[in-house]
Coordinates of C-alpha atoms and ligand atoms in Angstrom, one line a residue:
M1 CA -10.8 8.2 -25.1
S2 CA -12.8 7.7 -21.9
A3 CA -12.4 10.2 -19.0
Q4 CA -9.1 9.8 -17.2
K5 CA -9.3 8.3 -13.7
R6 CA -8.0 10.3 -10.8
V7 CA -6.5 9.2 -7.5
A8 CA -5.7 11.1 -4.3
A9 CA -2.6 9.6 -2.8
I10 CA -2.1 10.5 0.9
H11 CA 1.5 9.5 1.9
D12 CA 4.7 11.0 3.1
I13 CA 7.4 12.0 0.6
S14 CA 10.7 10.5 1.6
G15 CA 13.3 12.3 -0.6
F16 CA 15.6 9.3 -0.9
G17 CA 14.9 5.6 -0.7
K18 CA 12.0 4.9 -3.1
C19 CA 8.9 4.5 -1.1
S20 CA 5.6 6.3 -0.5
L21 CA 4.9 9.1 -2.9
T22 CA 8.1 8.7 -4.9
V23 CA 6.8 5.2 -5.8
A24 CA 3.1 5.8 -5.9
L25 CA 3.3 8.8 -8.3
P26 CA 5.3 7.1 -11.1
I27 CA 3.5 3.8 -10.9
I28 CA 0.0 5.1 -10.9
S29 CA 0.8 7.8 -13.5
V30 CA 2.3 5.2 -15.8
A31 CA -1.0 3.3 -15.5
G32 CA -2.7 6.2 -17.1
I33 CA -4.2 7.5 -13.9
E34 CA -4.0 11.2 -12.8
T35 CA -2.3 11.2 -9.4
S36 CA -3.0 14.1 -7.0
V37 CA -1.1 14.0 -3.8
I38 CA -1.5 15.1 -0.2
P39 CA 1.9 14.8 1.4
T40 CA 1.7 14.0 5.1
A41 CA 5.4 14.7 5.9
V42 CA 8.6 15.4 4.1
L43 CA 11.6 13.3 5.1
S44 CA 15.2 13.2 3.8
T45 CA 14.9 9.4 3.7
H46 CA 12.5 6.8 4.9
T47 CA 12.9 5.5 8.5
G48 CA 13.9 2.0 7.6
G49 CA 17.5 1.5 8.3
F50 CA 18.7 5.1 8.0
T51 CA 19.5 7.3 11.0
G52 CA 19.6 11.1 11.2
F53 CA 16.8 11.6 8.8
T54 CA 14.9 14.9 8.7
Y55 CA 11.2 14.9 9.3
R56 CA 8.9 17.8 8.5
D57 CA 5.4 17.1 9.7
L58 CA 2.6 18.4 7.5
T59 CA -0.3 17.5 9.7
E60 CA -1.5 21.2 9.8
D61 CA -1.7 21.3 6.0
L62 CA -3.9 18.2 5.5
R63 CA -7.3 19.7 6.3
P64 CA -6.7 23.0 4.3
I65 CA -5.5 21.0 1.2
A66 CA -8.6 18.7 1.3
R67 CA -11.0 21.7 1.9
H68 CA -9.4 23.6 -1.0
W69 CA -9.9 20.6 -3.3
K70 CA -13.5 20.2 -2.1
S71 CA -14.1 23.9 -2.8
L72 CA -12.9 23.3 -6.4
G73 CA -15.5 20.5 -6.8
L74 CA -12.8 17.9 -7.4
T75 CA -13.8 14.2 -7.3
F76 CA -11.6 11.1 -7.1
D77 CA -12.0 7.6 -8.4
A78 CA -9.8 6.4 -5.5
L79 CA -8.4 7.7 -2.3
Y80 CA -5.2 5.9 -1.4
S81 CA -3.5 6.3 2.0
G82 CA -0.2 4.8 3.1
F83 CA 2.4 5.9 5.7
L84 CA 0.8 8.3 8.2
G85 CA 3.0 9.8 10.8
S86 CA 0.7 10.2 13.9
F87 CA -2.5 9.4 15.6
E88 CA -3.8 12.8 14.6
Q89 CA -3.1 12.1 10.9
L90 CA -5.3 9.0 11.2
E91 CA -8.2 11.1 12.4
I92 CA -7.7 13.7 9.6
V93 CA -7.4 11.1 6.9
S94 CA -10.6 9.6 8.1
E95 CA -12.3 13.0 7.7
I96 CA -10.8 13.4 4.2
F97 CA -12.3 10.0 3.3
D98 CA -15.7 11.3 4.6
L99 CA -15.3 14.4 2.5
F100 CA -14.6 12.6 -0.8
K101 CA -16.3 9.2 -0.4
T102 CA -19.0 8.5 -3.1
K103 CA -21.0 5.4 -3.9
E104 CA -18.7 4.6 -6.9
N105 CA -15.2 5.4 -5.7
L106 CA -12.7 3.2 -3.9
I107 CA -10.9 3.8 -0.6
L108 CA -7.6 1.8 -0.4
V109 CA -5.8 1.9 2.9
D110 CA -2.3 0.4 3.1
P111 CA -1.9 0.2 6.9
V112 CA 1.9 1.0 6.8
M113 CA 3.2 0.5 10.4
A114 CA 5.1 -2.8 10.8
D115 CA 7.0 -5.6 9.2
N116 CA 9.0 -8.7 10.3
G117 CA 6.9 -9.1 13.5
E118 CA 7.6 -5.6 14.7
L119 CA 6.0 -2.1 14.6
Y120 CA 8.2 0.5 12.9
S121 CA 10.0 2.7 15.5
L122 CA 7.6 5.6 15.2
F123 CA 4.5 3.6 16.1
N124 CA 2.9 1.9 19.2
T125 CA -0.1 -0.3 19.8
D126 CA -2.5 2.7 20.2
F127 CA -1.5 3.7 16.7
A128 CA -2.3 0.2 15.5
A129 CA -5.7 0.4 17.0
G130 CA -6.3 3.8 15.3
M131 CA -5.1 2.3 12.0
A132 CA -7.7 -0.6 12.5
K133 CA -10.4 2.1 12.8
L134 CA -9.2 3.8 9.6
C135 CA -9.2 0.4 7.9
S136 CA -12.9 0.0 8.8
K137 CA -13.6 2.9 6.4
A138 CA -11.7 1.3 3.5
D139 CA -13.1 -0.7 0.6
I140 CA -9.8 -2.5 0.3
I141 CA -6.8 -2.9 2.7
V142 CA -3.4 -4.2 1.9
P143 CA -1.6 -5.3 5.1
N144 CA 1.5 -7.5 5.3
L145 CA 1.3 -10.4 7.8
T146 CA 2.8 -8.3 10.7
E147 CA 0.3 -5.5 10.1
A148 CA -2.5 -8.0 10.0
A149 CA -1.5 -9.3 13.4
F150 CA -1.4 -5.7 14.9
L151 CA -4.7 -4.8 13.2
L152 CA -6.4 -7.9 14.8
K153 CA -4.5 -7.6 18.1
R154 CA -3.1 -11.1 17.6
E155 CA 0.3 -12.6 18.2
Y156 CA 2.4 -12.5 15.0
R157 CA 3.0 -15.9 13.6
E158 CA 6.2 -16.9 11.6
G159 CA 5.8 -18.8 8.4
P160 CA 5.4 -21.2 6.7
Y161 CA 1.7 -20.6 6.6
D162 CA -1.1 -22.8 5.3
K163 CA -4.2 -22.0 3.3
A164 CA -6.6 -22.5 6.2
Y165 CA -4.6 -20.0 8.4
I166 CA -4.4 -17.4 5.7
G167 CA -8.1 -17.9 4.8
E168 CA -9.1 -17.3 8.4
L169 CA -6.9 -14.2 8.7
L170 CA -8.4 -12.7 5.5
K171 CA -11.9 -13.2 6.8
A172 CA -11.0 -11.7 10.2
L173 CA -9.5 -8.7 8.4
A174 CA -12.6 -8.2 6.3
A175 CA -14.7 -8.3 9.5
L176 CA -12.9 -5.0 10.4
G177 CA -15.0 -3.4 7.6
P178 CA -13.3 -3.5 4.2
S179 CA -15.0 -5.8 1.7
R180 CA -11.7 -6.7 0.0
V181 CA -8.4 -7.7 1.6
V182 CA -5.0 -8.3 0.0
L183 CA -2.5 -9.8 2.4
T184 CA 1.2 -9.6 1.4
G185 CA 4.2 -11.7 2.6
V186 CA 2.3 -15.0 2.2
W187 CA 4.3 -18.2 1.7
F188 CA 3.7 -21.9 2.1
D189 CA 7.2 -23.2 1.4
K190 CA 10.5 -21.4 1.1
S191 CA 10.5 -21.4 -2.7
E192 CA 7.6 -19.0 -3.3
L193 CA 6.4 -15.8 -1.8
G194 CA 3.4 -13.5 -2.7
A195 CA 0.0 -12.4 -1.7
A196 CA -3.5 -13.7 -0.9
C197 CA -6.7 -11.8 -1.8
Y198 CA -10.2 -12.1 -0.5
D199 CA -13.5 -10.6 -1.6
D200 CA -16.1 -10.8 1.1
S201 CA -19.0 -10.1 -1.3
T202 CA -18.3 -13.3 -3.3
G203 CA -16.4 -15.3 -0.6
E204 CA -13.6 -15.9 -3.1
T205 CA -10.0 -16.3 -2.0
G206 CA -7.0 -16.2 -4.4
F207 CA -3.3 -16.7 -4.1
A208 CA -0.6 -15.1 -6.3
L209 CA 3.0 -16.3 -5.7
S210 CA 6.3 -15.8 -7.3
K211 CA 9.8 -17.3 -6.9
T212 CA 11.3 -16.2 -3.5
I213 CA 14.4 -13.9 -3.6
E214 CA 16.5 -13.7 -0.5
G215 CA 16.7 -10.5 1.5
Y216 CA 14.5 -7.7 2.9
Y217 CA 13.9 -5.0 0.4
H218 CA 12.6 -1.6 1.4
G219 CA 9.5 0.1 -0.1
T220 CA 8.1 -3.1 -1.7
G221 CA 4.8 -2.7 0.1
D222 CA 4.3 0.7 -1.6
V223 CA 5.3 -0.7 -5.0
F224 CA 2.9 -3.5 -4.5
A225 CA -0.1 -1.4 -3.3
S226 CA 0.4 1.1 -6.1
A227 CA 0.5 -1.6 -8.8
L228 CA -2.5 -3.3 -7.3
L229 CA -4.5 0.0 -7.4
S230 CA -3.3 0.6 -11.0
G231 CA -4.8 -2.8 -12.0
L232 CA -8.1 -2.3 -10.2
L233 CA -8.6 1.2 -11.7
N234 CA -7.8 -0.2 -15.1
G235 CA -10.7 -2.6 -14.7
F236 CA -8.8 -5.8 -13.7
S237 CA -10.4 -8.2 -11.2
L238 CA -9.1 -8.4 -7.7
S239 CA -7.2 -11.6 -8.3
D240 CA -5.7 -10.4 -11.6
S241 CA -4.7 -7.2 -10.0
T242 CA -3.1 -9.1 -7.2
Q243 CA -1.1 -11.3 -9.6
L244 CA -0.1 -8.2 -11.6
A245 CA 1.2 -6.5 -8.4
V246 CA 3.1 -9.6 -7.2
D247 CA 4.8 -10.0 -10.6
F248 CA 5.6 -6.3 -10.8
T249 CA 7.0 -6.3 -7.2
A250 CA 8.9 -9.6 -7.7
G251 CA 10.5 -8.3 -10.9
S252 CA 11.6 -5.1 -9.1
I253 CA 13.2 -7.1 -6.3
R254 CA 14.9 -9.5 -8.7
R255 CA 16.6 -6.6 -10.6
T256 CA 17.7 -5.1 -7.3
Y257 CA 19.1 -8.4 -6.0
E258 CA 21.0 -9.0 -9.3
A259 CA 22.5 -5.4 -9.1
G260 CA 23.5 -5.9 -5.5
T261 CA 22.1 -2.6 -4.5
D262 CA 21.9 -1.6 -0.8
V263 CA 18.4 -2.9 0.2
R264 CA 17.6 0.3 2.1
F265 CA 17.8 2.2 -1.2
G266 CA 14.5 0.7 -2.5
V267 CA 13.9 -1.5 -5.5
N268 CA 14.3 -1.0 -9.2
F269 CA 10.7 -0.8 -10.2
E270 CA 11.4 1.8 -12.9
A271 CA 12.8 -0.8 -15.4
G272 CA 9.5 -2.8 -15.0
L273 CA 7.2 0.1 -16.0
P274 CA 7.2 -0.7 -19.7
E275 CA 6.1 -4.2 -18.9
L276 CA 3.4 -2.9 -16.5
I277 CA 2.1 -0.7 -19.3
R278 CA 1.9 -3.8 -21.6
R279 CA 0.2 -5.9 -18.9
L280 CA -2.4 -3.2 -18.4
G281 CA -3.0 -3.2 -22.2
L282 CA -2.2 0.5 -22.3
D283 CA 0.3 0.1 -25.2
Q284 CA -2.7 -0.8 -27.4
K285 CA -4.6 2.3 -26.7
Ligands
PXL1 O1 7.5 2.1 2.8 C1 6.7 2.5 3.9 C2 7.3 3.8 4.5 C3 6.8 5.0 4.0 N1 7.3 6.2 4.5 C4 8.2 6.2 5.5 C5 8.7 5.0 6.0 C6 8.2 3.8 5.5 C7 8.7 2.5 6.1 O2 9.6 2.4 6.9 O3 9.6 5.0 7.0 C8 8.7 7.5 6.0

């Protein structure tokens, strides 16, 4: 068996509500990849739709954790950041990238900060500018359409979209620095929803769509980005990894819709893990 890949996942841990580390850990682990974590904060729930949640900030721990890892000589095949709670955390994560970046490894930034045309309550436009700076250090970014607008300081546009608009947006996002961009929440007509991907080194754009399911489901961005990274680290192309992540996320949403679960509670991605293992070809190994 070849050497196991290792990821450093830098997100908060929301105890309830299936997002960030409680999603990244199981998905990346099931993909056969060792998942080390740097928790940025501990919350009782995520911030989307719950009130009264607890929030323990771990900003002071981030540098010491990274320095300890460095002193141990640890290396990572990917550094994967998601929800970061403050401007200061953006700076520190940028330093952590510098500490562990190599020629071969991959930095994936999911610029978690907004959806449905609005910034999440904890963030402002300064934070969005800081996130754009962090994205400039990434090899790959995974914004939704709202985050894309804030990263580019543009007006958010409601769908339906067209291929020319999405293509231009992907190129503008790549011009921030990352050579690959995967944009989520893309749709051309109401029946299908998914993602678009762009590789600046080849100029190739791809689209991966799935049947639309009504409703706004929490944590799907984290499910998507974790599945995407799992595909990439298992040697799948950008477009195949994007399709894999769309199918995995859409399946998770469909099961949750059919069960009638409170949309704040996150999606049932767990039941899709055996299929993810099969799609990655890991059941043959
Ligand atoms: O799913 C993104 C996310 C992660 N972590 C926390 C959040 C959110 C989105 O609202 O609140 C704490």
